Amino acid sequence: MNIFALLSLVSGVLILSLGIFVFDQNRKSPQHIIFLLLGVFASWWAFAESMMLGAESFATAGFWMKATALWTFVPPLALNFIVVFTRPDSLKKEKWIYPALYIPALIFSWIELSGSLITTAPIQAFGGYVFGYSRQTIFPLVEISWAVILAIIAMLLCVQFYFATTDHRREQQAKYIMAGIGVTTIFGILTQQILPGLQFPIPDLTSASILCFTGCVGYAIWKYRLFILNPATVADNILSTMTDGLVILDPDGNIVATNQALSRMVGTSKEKCVGRPVNDIFYHESDKAKIVAMILAQGSLSDYETTFRSEEGMAIPVSFSGSVIRDTDGSVAGIVGVSRDITERKRVDEALTQARIKLNVLNAVTFSDIQSTIFSLMGYLQLEKSRQAGECQQQFIDREIELVQVIADSLKYADLFQSLGLKSPVWQNVNQSFLLGISHLDILNLSRRLDVCDVEVYADPMLEYVFLALADNIREHAPTATEYSFTYTKNLQGLVLVLEDNGPGIPASQKEKIFKRGYGRRTGVSLYLSREVLSITGISISETGVEGKGARFEILVPPGAWRKTRQP
């Protein structure tokens, strides 16, 4: 085997070994996977060319010349690697890049394998057999021009990235990658086109020059931790089972790694997250700049409340903590952030706040009612005392009894109110809560249809008493009813729970009055209190039936406050 064949063989072995080494550092990273593929195709190209250069017969050289046809995938893979390295979000946003890179490679490879439009027959020359190119078509020139253009684009991307990034380590990585591609391209043009055209006796050393690319990338790995001290590698060493969302950013604010928890939080896959600017997951773009600035200035940040944006555009309140990742030389290598979904906590806080407000109002009104009633009662007692025995005495006693009953009702309301908001809202199965509510009533004589078993709502624990009030309304005010149903529908506003009966219905003039304080106190738990209980978590209730056709109560549950029942 001559020296040129040996150079190509060594080049192939080294680039394949480097590709396997890089892939082993992070087997899930697109950047590492593409570099492995680049190593595989470049290795095959170098191996096939070394066999052609060292072939002992024309037929053997012809076979290995055709085998090198897969070299056409090396330039697009190199450019693909550079795009992922410099602009990791481009391939996700601009899908046309893939066909633009690989369809020409496939076409050129097929042309080389199937005919003689590009390569014809190997030529015996100094250093062994070399490629014989067709002089009858322009395909060889088109193919070489295409490969050179891809190499130039790759180098320009490296140059642009070199001047754009603020990370010294990444600058050096880009510089050495660019140098490797540049040297390989120049060697290829010189030994394949320029020197043979000048009648200089030298074989094509393009594949052998891959040694330069391998050396530059290897040096960048050793000196500047290319691939190894990439924040994406760090993520694989962190527990993948953690419940909090993990995001790792490069110094330019791009996402280089996430865990499953964060992917679930924002409603997308890990693969779609990686490469995107971190701005994409913040609901307010200004939050990103503020948080990154605080972390860089302080070194870390703890429990900062902000908002993420889901893939569907929904706001997700989170508690964010982060810290700087530093290289061995003390420079900033990236940022690691941990986020905790605080939607439930926010929801509970809001519900408890609403409950406290309502309790304060209800207590004030109850106190005012009792105070006014006692004042009236005292007035009647004074009148009764000032009159002669027997004079209107029975009327006074009847009125005093009524006032005492009013006080008793107010105290009963106060007793009910003290449970309002006492416990945090919880997710409740609507069917179970309804059955618990009506279990306190004797309405077995009515036929029923329930179709709410597969939904849950987020409501105050007093939800069953809401259903008790609604069912008691049927028993008390619809004596002719023979059946009722409890179903649900969905619309743009959310989930609508519908309870209706076939009784006399409610007159239009009373549809709102039935929810007023003091109306229908004989129902035990008034519809007024029911509306207050539901409103704690943003649920509303209204009566929409037609008089003469039965009552119809609609409970509107907003998005986020209802869900399908989770299967065990």
PDB file of C-alpha atoms in Angstrom, residues 152-360:
ATOM      1  CA  ILE A 152     -18.142  27.973   1.963  1.00  0.00           C
ATOM      2  CA  ILE A 153     -21.581  28.377   3.543  1.00  0.00           C
ATOM      3  CA  ALA A 154     -20.407  26.284   6.521  1.00  0.00           C
ATOM      4  CA  MET A 155     -17.332  28.456   6.983  1.00  0.00           C
ATOM      5  CA  LEU A 156     -19.379  31.670   6.699  1.00  0.00           C
ATOM      6  CA  LEU A 157     -21.751  30.413   9.398  1.00  0.00           C
ATOM      7  CA  CYS A 158     -18.745  29.730  11.625  1.00  0.00           C
ATOM      8  CA  VAL A 159     -17.396  33.217  10.988  1.00  0.00           C
ATOM      9  CA  GLN A 160     -20.733  34.822  11.749  1.00  0.00           C
ATOM     10  CA  PHE A 161     -21.105  32.764  14.922  1.00  0.00           C
ATOM     11  CA  TYR A 162     -17.523  33.621  15.953  1.00  0.00           C
ATOM     12  CA  PHE A 163     -18.287  37.335  15.946  1.00  0.00           C
ATOM     13  CA  ALA A 164     -21.823  37.006  17.343  1.00  0.00           C
ATOM     14  CA  THR A 165     -21.223  34.840  20.413  1.00  0.00           C
ATOM     15  CA  THR A 166     -20.040  36.346  23.685  1.00  0.00           C
ATOM     16  CA  ASP A 167     -18.645  33.046  24.991  1.00  0.00           C
ATOM     17  CA  HIS A 168     -14.856  32.795  24.522  1.00  0.00           C
ATOM     18  CA  ARG A 169     -14.957  29.004  24.632  1.00  0.00           C
ATOM     19  CA  ARG A 170     -17.555  28.836  21.866  1.00  0.00           C
ATOM     20  CA  GLU A 171     -15.539  31.340  19.819  1.00  0.00           C
ATOM     21  CA  GLN A 172     -12.529  29.036  19.865  1.00  0.00           C
ATOM     22  CA  GLN A 173     -14.639  26.000  19.041  1.00  0.00           C
ATOM     23  CA  ALA A 174     -16.068  27.787  15.980  1.00  0.00           C
ATOM     24  CA  LYS A 175     -12.576  28.867  14.911  1.00  0.00           C
ATOM     25  CA  TYR A 176     -11.129  25.362  14.888  1.00  0.00           C
ATOM     26  CA  ILE A 177     -14.151  23.806  13.220  1.00  0.00           C
ATOM     27  CA  MET A 178     -13.947  26.465  10.509  1.00  0.00           C
ATOM     28  CA  ALA A 179     -10.210  25.808  10.095  1.00  0.00           C
ATOM     29  CA  GLY A 180     -10.798  22.074   9.682  1.00  0.00           C
ATOM     30  CA  ILE A 181     -13.447  22.544   6.995  1.00  0.00           C
ATOM     31  CA  GLY A 182     -11.386  25.217   5.248  1.00  0.00           C
ATOM     32  CA  VAL A 183      -8.188  23.138   5.051  1.00  0.00           C
ATOM     33  CA  THR A 184     -10.076  20.055   3.807  1.00  0.00           C
ATOM     34  CA  THR A 185     -11.836  22.112   1.118  1.00  0.00           C
ATOM     35  CA  ILE A 186      -8.626  23.796  -0.065  1.00  0.00           C
ATOM     36  CA  PHE A 187      -6.780  20.472  -0.232  1.00  0.00           C
ATOM     37  CA  GLY A 188      -9.622  18.995  -2.243  1.00  0.00           C
ATOM     38  CA  ILE A 189      -9.676  21.817  -4.787  1.00  0.00           C
ATOM     39  CA  LEU A 190      -5.881  21.803  -5.137  1.00  0.00           C
ATOM     40  CA  THR A 191      -5.366  18.053  -5.537  1.00  0.00           C
ATOM     41  CA  GLN A 192      -8.523  17.359  -7.496  1.00  0.00           C
ATOM     42  CA  GLN A 193      -8.671  20.286  -9.918  1.00  0.00           C
ATOM     43  CA  ILE A 194      -5.900  22.875  -9.839  1.00  0.00           C
ATOM     44  CA  LEU A 195      -2.705  20.783  -9.580  1.00  0.00           C
ATOM     45  CA  PRO A 196      -3.843  18.046 -12.020  1.00  0.00           C
ATOM     46  CA  GLY A 197      -4.780  20.846 -14.453  1.00  0.00           C
ATOM     47  CA  LEU A 198      -1.216  22.124 -14.171  1.00  0.00           C
ATOM     48  CA  GLN A 199       0.086  18.614 -14.934  1.00  0.00           C
ATOM     49  CA  PHE A 200       1.411  18.253 -11.376  1.00  0.00           C
ATOM     50  CA  PRO A 201       1.723  14.546 -10.506  1.00  0.00           C
ATOM     51  CA  ILE A 202      -0.349  14.201  -7.316  1.00  0.00           C
ATOM     52  CA  PRO A 203      -3.422  12.088  -6.535  1.00  0.00           C
ATOM     53  CA  ASP A 204      -6.710  13.400  -5.101  1.00  0.00           C
ATOM     54  CA  LEU A 205      -6.027  13.974  -1.388  1.00  0.00           C
ATOM     55  CA  THR A 206      -9.476  15.241  -0.391  1.00  0.00           C
ATOM     56  CA  SER A 207     -10.297  12.226   1.767  1.00  0.00           C
ATOM     57  CA  ALA A 208      -6.763  12.154   3.217  1.00  0.00           C
ATOM     58  CA  SER A 209      -7.106  15.836   4.138  1.00  0.00           C
ATOM     59  CA  ILE A 210      -9.973  14.876   6.438  1.00  0.00           C
ATOM     60  CA  LEU A 211      -7.081  14.299   8.823  1.00  0.00           C
ATOM     61  CA  CYS A 212      -6.867  18.088   9.162  1.00  0.00           C
ATOM     62  CA  PHE A 213     -10.554  18.345  10.023  1.00  0.00           C
ATOM     63  CA  THR A 214     -10.178  15.495  12.532  1.00  0.00           C
ATOM     64  CA  GLY A 215      -7.153  17.162  14.093  1.00  0.00           C
ATOM     65  CA  CYS A 216      -8.868  20.575  14.432  1.00  0.00           C
ATOM     66  CA  VAL A 217     -12.013  19.089  15.972  1.00  0.00           C
ATOM     67  CA  GLY A 218      -9.927  16.856  18.249  1.00  0.00           C
ATOM     68  CA  TYR A 219      -7.960  19.866  19.454  1.00  0.00           C
ATOM     69  CA  ALA A 220     -11.191  21.790  20.075  1.00  0.00           C
ATOM     70  CA  ILE A 221     -12.434  18.844  22.141  1.00  0.00           C
ATOM     71  CA  TRP A 222      -9.228  18.632  24.152  1.00  0.00           C
ATOM     72  CA  LYS A 223      -8.565  22.344  24.620  1.00  0.00           C
ATOM     73  CA  TYR A 224     -12.018  23.928  24.563  1.00  0.00           C
ATOM     74  CA  ARG A 225     -14.234  21.015  25.648  1.00  0.00           C
ATOM     75  CA  LEU A 226     -16.200  20.836  22.422  1.00  0.00           C
ATOM     76  CA  PHE A 227     -19.018  18.288  22.876  1.00  0.00           C
ATOM     77  CA  ILE A 228     -17.752  17.304  26.350  1.00  0.00           C
ATOM     78  CA  LEU A 229     -18.429  20.384  28.470  1.00  0.00           C
ATOM     79  CA  ASN A 230     -21.573  21.137  26.553  1.00  0.00           C
ATOM     80  CA  PRO A 231     -24.464  21.972  28.896  1.00  0.00           C
ATOM     81  CA  ALA A 232     -26.475  19.258  27.180  1.00  0.00           C
ATOM     82  CA  THR A 233     -24.055  16.671  28.584  1.00  0.00           C
ATOM     83  CA  VAL A 234     -24.647  17.922  32.100  1.00  0.00           C
ATOM     84  CA  ALA A 235     -28.374  17.275  31.825  1.00  0.00           C
ATOM     85  CA  ASP A 236     -27.914  13.549  31.348  1.00  0.00           C
ATOM     86  CA  ASN A 237     -26.223  13.336  34.748  1.00  0.00           C
ATOM     87  CA  ILE A 238     -29.204  14.852  36.542  1.00  0.00           C
ATOM     88  CA  LEU A 239     -32.021  12.638  37.698  1.00  0.00           C
ATOM     89  CA  SER A 240     -34.449  12.260  34.820  1.00  0.00           C
ATOM     90  CA  THR A 241     -37.199  11.481  37.311  1.00  0.00           C
ATOM     91  CA  MET A 242     -37.176  14.880  38.999  1.00  0.00           C
ATOM     92  CA  THR A 243     -40.644  16.411  39.170  1.00  0.00           C
ATOM     93  CA  ASP A 244     -39.479  20.003  38.632  1.00  0.00           C
ATOM     94  CA  GLY A 245     -38.738  21.278  35.156  1.00  0.00           C
ATOM     95  CA  LEU A 246     -35.061  21.530  34.180  1.00  0.00           C
ATOM     96  CA  VAL A 247     -33.749  23.781  31.424  1.00  0.00           C
ATOM     97  CA  ILE A 248     -30.116  24.368  30.473  1.00  0.00           C
ATOM     98  CA  LEU A 249     -29.149  27.371  28.362  1.00  0.00           C
ATOM     99  CA  ASP A 250     -26.019  28.244  26.478  1.00  0.00           C
ATOM    100  CA  PRO A 251     -24.503  31.717  27.032  1.00  0.00           C
ATOM    101  CA  ASP A 252     -26.557  33.051  24.102  1.00  0.00           C
ATOM    102  CA  GLY A 253     -29.870  32.123  25.759  1.00  0.00           C
ATOM    103  CA  ASN A 254     -30.682  29.079  23.606  1.00  0.00           C
ATOM    104  CA  ILE A 255     -32.090  25.904  25.140  1.00  0.00           C
ATOM    105  CA  VAL A 256     -29.596  23.050  24.881  1.00  0.00           C
ATOM    106  CA  ALA A 257     -31.305  20.558  27.176  1.00  0.00           C
ATOM    107  CA  THR A 258     -34.510  19.986  29.134  1.00  0.00           C
ATOM    108  CA  ASN A 259     -36.009  17.148  31.111  1.00  0.00           C
ATOM    109  CA  GLN A 260     -39.361  15.429  30.691  1.00  0.00           C
ATOM    110  CA  ALA A 261     -40.927  17.466  33.495  1.00  0.00           C
ATOM    111  CA  LEU A 262     -40.369  20.764  31.676  1.00  0.00           C
ATOM    112  CA  SER A 263     -41.532  19.261  28.388  1.00  0.00           C
ATOM    113  CA  ARG A 264     -44.787  18.189  30.019  1.00  0.00           C
ATOM    114  CA  MET A 265     -45.112  21.603  31.635  1.00  0.00           C
ATOM    115  CA  VAL A 266     -45.002  23.501  28.334  1.00  0.00           C
ATOM    116  CA  GLY A 267     -46.820  20.788  26.404  1.00  0.00           C
ATOM    117  CA  THR A 268     -44.165  19.774  23.883  1.00  0.00           C
ATOM    118  CA  SER A 269     -41.391  17.219  23.425  1.00  0.00           C
ATOM    119  CA  LYS A 270     -37.794  17.562  24.578  1.00  0.00           C
ATOM    120  CA  GLU A 271     -36.667  17.468  20.961  1.00  0.00           C
ATOM    121  CA  LYS A 272     -38.827  20.470  20.070  1.00  0.00           C
ATOM    122  CA  CYS A 273     -37.560  22.432  23.079  1.00  0.00           C
ATOM    123  CA  VAL A 274     -33.874  21.940  22.327  1.00  0.00           C
ATOM    124  CA  GLY A 275     -32.470  24.614  20.057  1.00  0.00           C
ATOM    125  CA  ARG A 276     -35.204  27.171  20.645  1.00  0.00           C
ATOM    126  CA  PRO A 277     -34.471  30.552  22.220  1.00  0.00           C
ATOM    127  CA  VAL A 278     -35.551  30.490  25.849  1.00  0.00           C
ATOM    128  CA  ASN A 279     -37.793  33.493  25.059  1.00  0.00           C
ATOM    129  CA  ASP A 280     -40.197  30.996  23.478  1.00  0.00           C
ATOM    130  CA  ILE A 281     -41.139  29.427  26.816  1.00  0.00           C
ATOM    131  CA  PHE A 282     -41.610  32.697  28.727  1.00  0.00           C
ATOM    132  CA  TYR A 283     -45.066  34.225  28.503  1.00  0.00           C
ATOM    133  CA  HIS A 284     -43.553  37.693  28.727  1.00  0.00           C
ATOM    134  CA  GLU A 285     -40.345  38.050  26.731  1.00  0.00           C
ATOM    135  CA  SER A 286     -39.068  40.729  29.111  1.00  0.00           C
ATOM    136  CA  ASP A 287     -38.977  38.126  31.905  1.00  0.00           C
ATOM    137  CA  LYS A 288     -36.196  36.230  30.126  1.00  0.00           C
ATOM    138  CA  ALA A 289     -33.892  39.237  29.960  1.00  0.00           C
ATOM    139  CA  LYS A 290     -34.637  40.163  33.566  1.00  0.00           C
ATOM    140  CA  ILE A 291     -34.057  36.639  34.918  1.00  0.00           C
ATOM    141  CA  VAL A 292     -30.873  36.010  32.911  1.00  0.00           C
ATOM    142  CA  ALA A 293     -29.483  39.401  33.973  1.00  0.00           C
ATOM    143  CA  MET A 294     -30.150  38.668  37.655  1.00  0.00           C
ATOM    144  CA  ILE A 295     -28.546  35.216  37.446  1.00  0.00           C
ATOM    145  CA  LEU A 296     -25.453  36.541  35.681  1.00  0.00           C
ATOM    146  CA  ALA A 297     -25.145  39.434  38.148  1.00  0.00           C
ATOM    147  CA  GLN A 298     -25.767  37.424  41.339  1.00  0.00           C
ATOM    148  CA  GLY A 299     -24.565  33.985  40.251  1.00  0.00           C
ATOM    149  CA  SER A 300     -27.880  32.435  41.228  1.00  0.00           C
ATOM    150  CA  LEU A 301     -31.574  33.145  41.659  1.00  0.00           C
ATOM    151  CA  SER A 302     -34.092  31.478  43.963  1.00  0.00           C
ATOM    152  CA  ASP A 303     -37.897  31.136  43.824  1.00  0.00           C
ATOM    153  CA  TYR A 304     -38.562  33.931  41.343  1.00  0.00           C
ATOM    154  CA  GLU A 305     -42.214  33.837  40.294  1.00  0.00           C
ATOM    155  CA  THR A 306     -42.762  34.206  36.569  1.00  0.00           C
ATOM    156  CA  THR A 307     -44.946  32.741  33.825  1.00  0.00           C
ATOM    157  CA  PHE A 308     -44.207  30.156  31.132  1.00  0.00           C
ATOM    158  CA  ARG A 309     -46.077  29.823  27.861  1.00  0.00           C
ATOM    159  CA  SER A 310     -47.380  26.411  26.802  1.00  0.00           C
ATOM    160  CA  GLU A 311     -47.349  25.201  23.208  1.00  0.00           C
ATOM    161  CA  GLU A 312     -51.048  26.176  23.019  1.00  0.00           C
ATOM    162  CA  GLY A 313     -50.306  29.681  24.314  1.00  0.00           C
ATOM    163  CA  MET A 314     -51.628  29.162  27.861  1.00  0.00           C
ATOM    164  CA  ALA A 315     -49.984  30.945  30.793  1.00  0.00           C
ATOM    165  CA  ILE A 316     -48.353  28.662  33.376  1.00  0.00           C
ATOM    166  CA  PRO A 317     -47.302  30.293  36.664  1.00  0.00           C
ATOM    167  CA  VAL A 318     -43.954  28.911  37.853  1.00  0.00           C
ATOM    168  CA  SER A 319     -41.381  29.443  40.569  1.00  0.00           C
ATOM    169  CA  PHE A 320     -37.991  29.705  38.840  1.00  0.00           C
ATOM    170  CA  SER A 321     -34.554  29.149  40.348  1.00  0.00           C
ATOM    171  CA  GLY A 322     -31.294  29.221  38.437  1.00  0.00           C
ATOM    172  CA  SER A 323     -27.530  29.438  38.608  1.00  0.00           C
ATOM    173  CA  VAL A 324     -24.541  29.968  36.351  1.00  0.00           C
ATOM    174  CA  ILE A 325     -22.552  27.045  34.906  1.00  0.00           C
ATOM    175  CA  ARG A 326     -18.875  27.959  34.714  1.00  0.00           C
ATOM    176  CA  ASP A 327     -16.084  26.454  32.660  1.00  0.00           C
ATOM    177  CA  THR A 328     -12.772  25.329  34.164  1.00  0.00           C
ATOM    178  CA  ASP A 329     -11.308  28.729  33.377  1.00  0.00           C
ATOM    179  CA  GLY A 330     -14.133  30.514  35.189  1.00  0.00           C
ATOM    180  CA  SER A 331     -15.960  31.755  32.086  1.00  0.00           C
ATOM    181  CA  VAL A 332     -19.731  31.388  31.776  1.00  0.00           C
ATOM    182  CA  ALA A 333     -20.577  28.113  30.013  1.00  0.00           C
ATOM    183  CA  GLY A 334     -24.320  28.368  30.426  1.00  0.00           C
ATOM    184  CA  ILE A 335     -27.216  28.640  32.851  1.00  0.00           C
ATOM    185  CA  VAL A 336     -29.156  25.876  34.550  1.00  0.00           C
ATOM    186  CA  GLY A 337     -32.694  26.640  35.670  1.00  0.00           C
ATOM    187  CA  VAL A 338     -35.249  24.698  37.688  1.00  0.00           C
ATOM    188  CA  SER A 339     -38.916  25.615  37.479  1.00  0.00           C
ATOM    189  CA  ARG A 340     -41.824  24.431  39.603  1.00  0.00           C
ATOM    190  CA  ASP A 341     -45.396  24.627  38.356  1.00  0.00           C
ATOM    191  CA  ILE A 342     -47.316  26.641  40.957  1.00  0.00           C
ATOM    192  CA  THR A 343     -50.655  26.628  39.135  1.00  0.00           C
ATOM    193  CA  GLU A 344     -52.348  24.687  41.929  1.00  0.00           C
ATOM    194  CA  ARG A 345     -50.859  26.918  44.607  1.00  0.00           C
ATOM    195  CA  LYS A 346     -51.955  30.047  42.771  1.00  0.00           C
ATOM    196  CA  ARG A 347     -55.397  28.571  42.270  1.00  0.00           C
ATOM    197  CA  VAL A 348     -55.687  27.720  45.969  1.00  0.00           C
ATOM    198  CA  ASP A 349     -54.439  31.166  47.006  1.00  0.00           C
ATOM    199  CA  GLU A 350     -56.933  32.876  44.729  1.00  0.00           C
ATOM    200  CA  ALA A 351     -59.784  30.682  45.958  1.00  0.00           C
ATOM    201  CA  LEU A 352     -58.909  31.311  49.604  1.00  0.00           C
ATOM    202  CA  THR A 353     -58.661  35.042  48.933  1.00  0.00           C
ATOM    203  CA  GLN A 354     -62.113  34.995  47.325  1.00  0.00           C
ATOM    204  CA  ALA A 355     -63.463  32.964  50.232  1.00  0.00           C
ATOM    205  CA  ARG A 356     -62.086  35.440  52.784  1.00  0.00           C
ATOM    206  CA  ILE A 357     -63.618  38.356  50.914  1.00  0.00           C
ATOM    207  CA  LYS A 358     -66.974  36.621  50.736  1.00  0.00           C
ATOM    208  CA  LEU A 359     -66.824  35.629  54.387  1.00  0.00           C
ATOM    209  CA  ASN A 360     -66.127  39.211  55.426  1.00  0.00           C
TER     210      ASN A 360
END
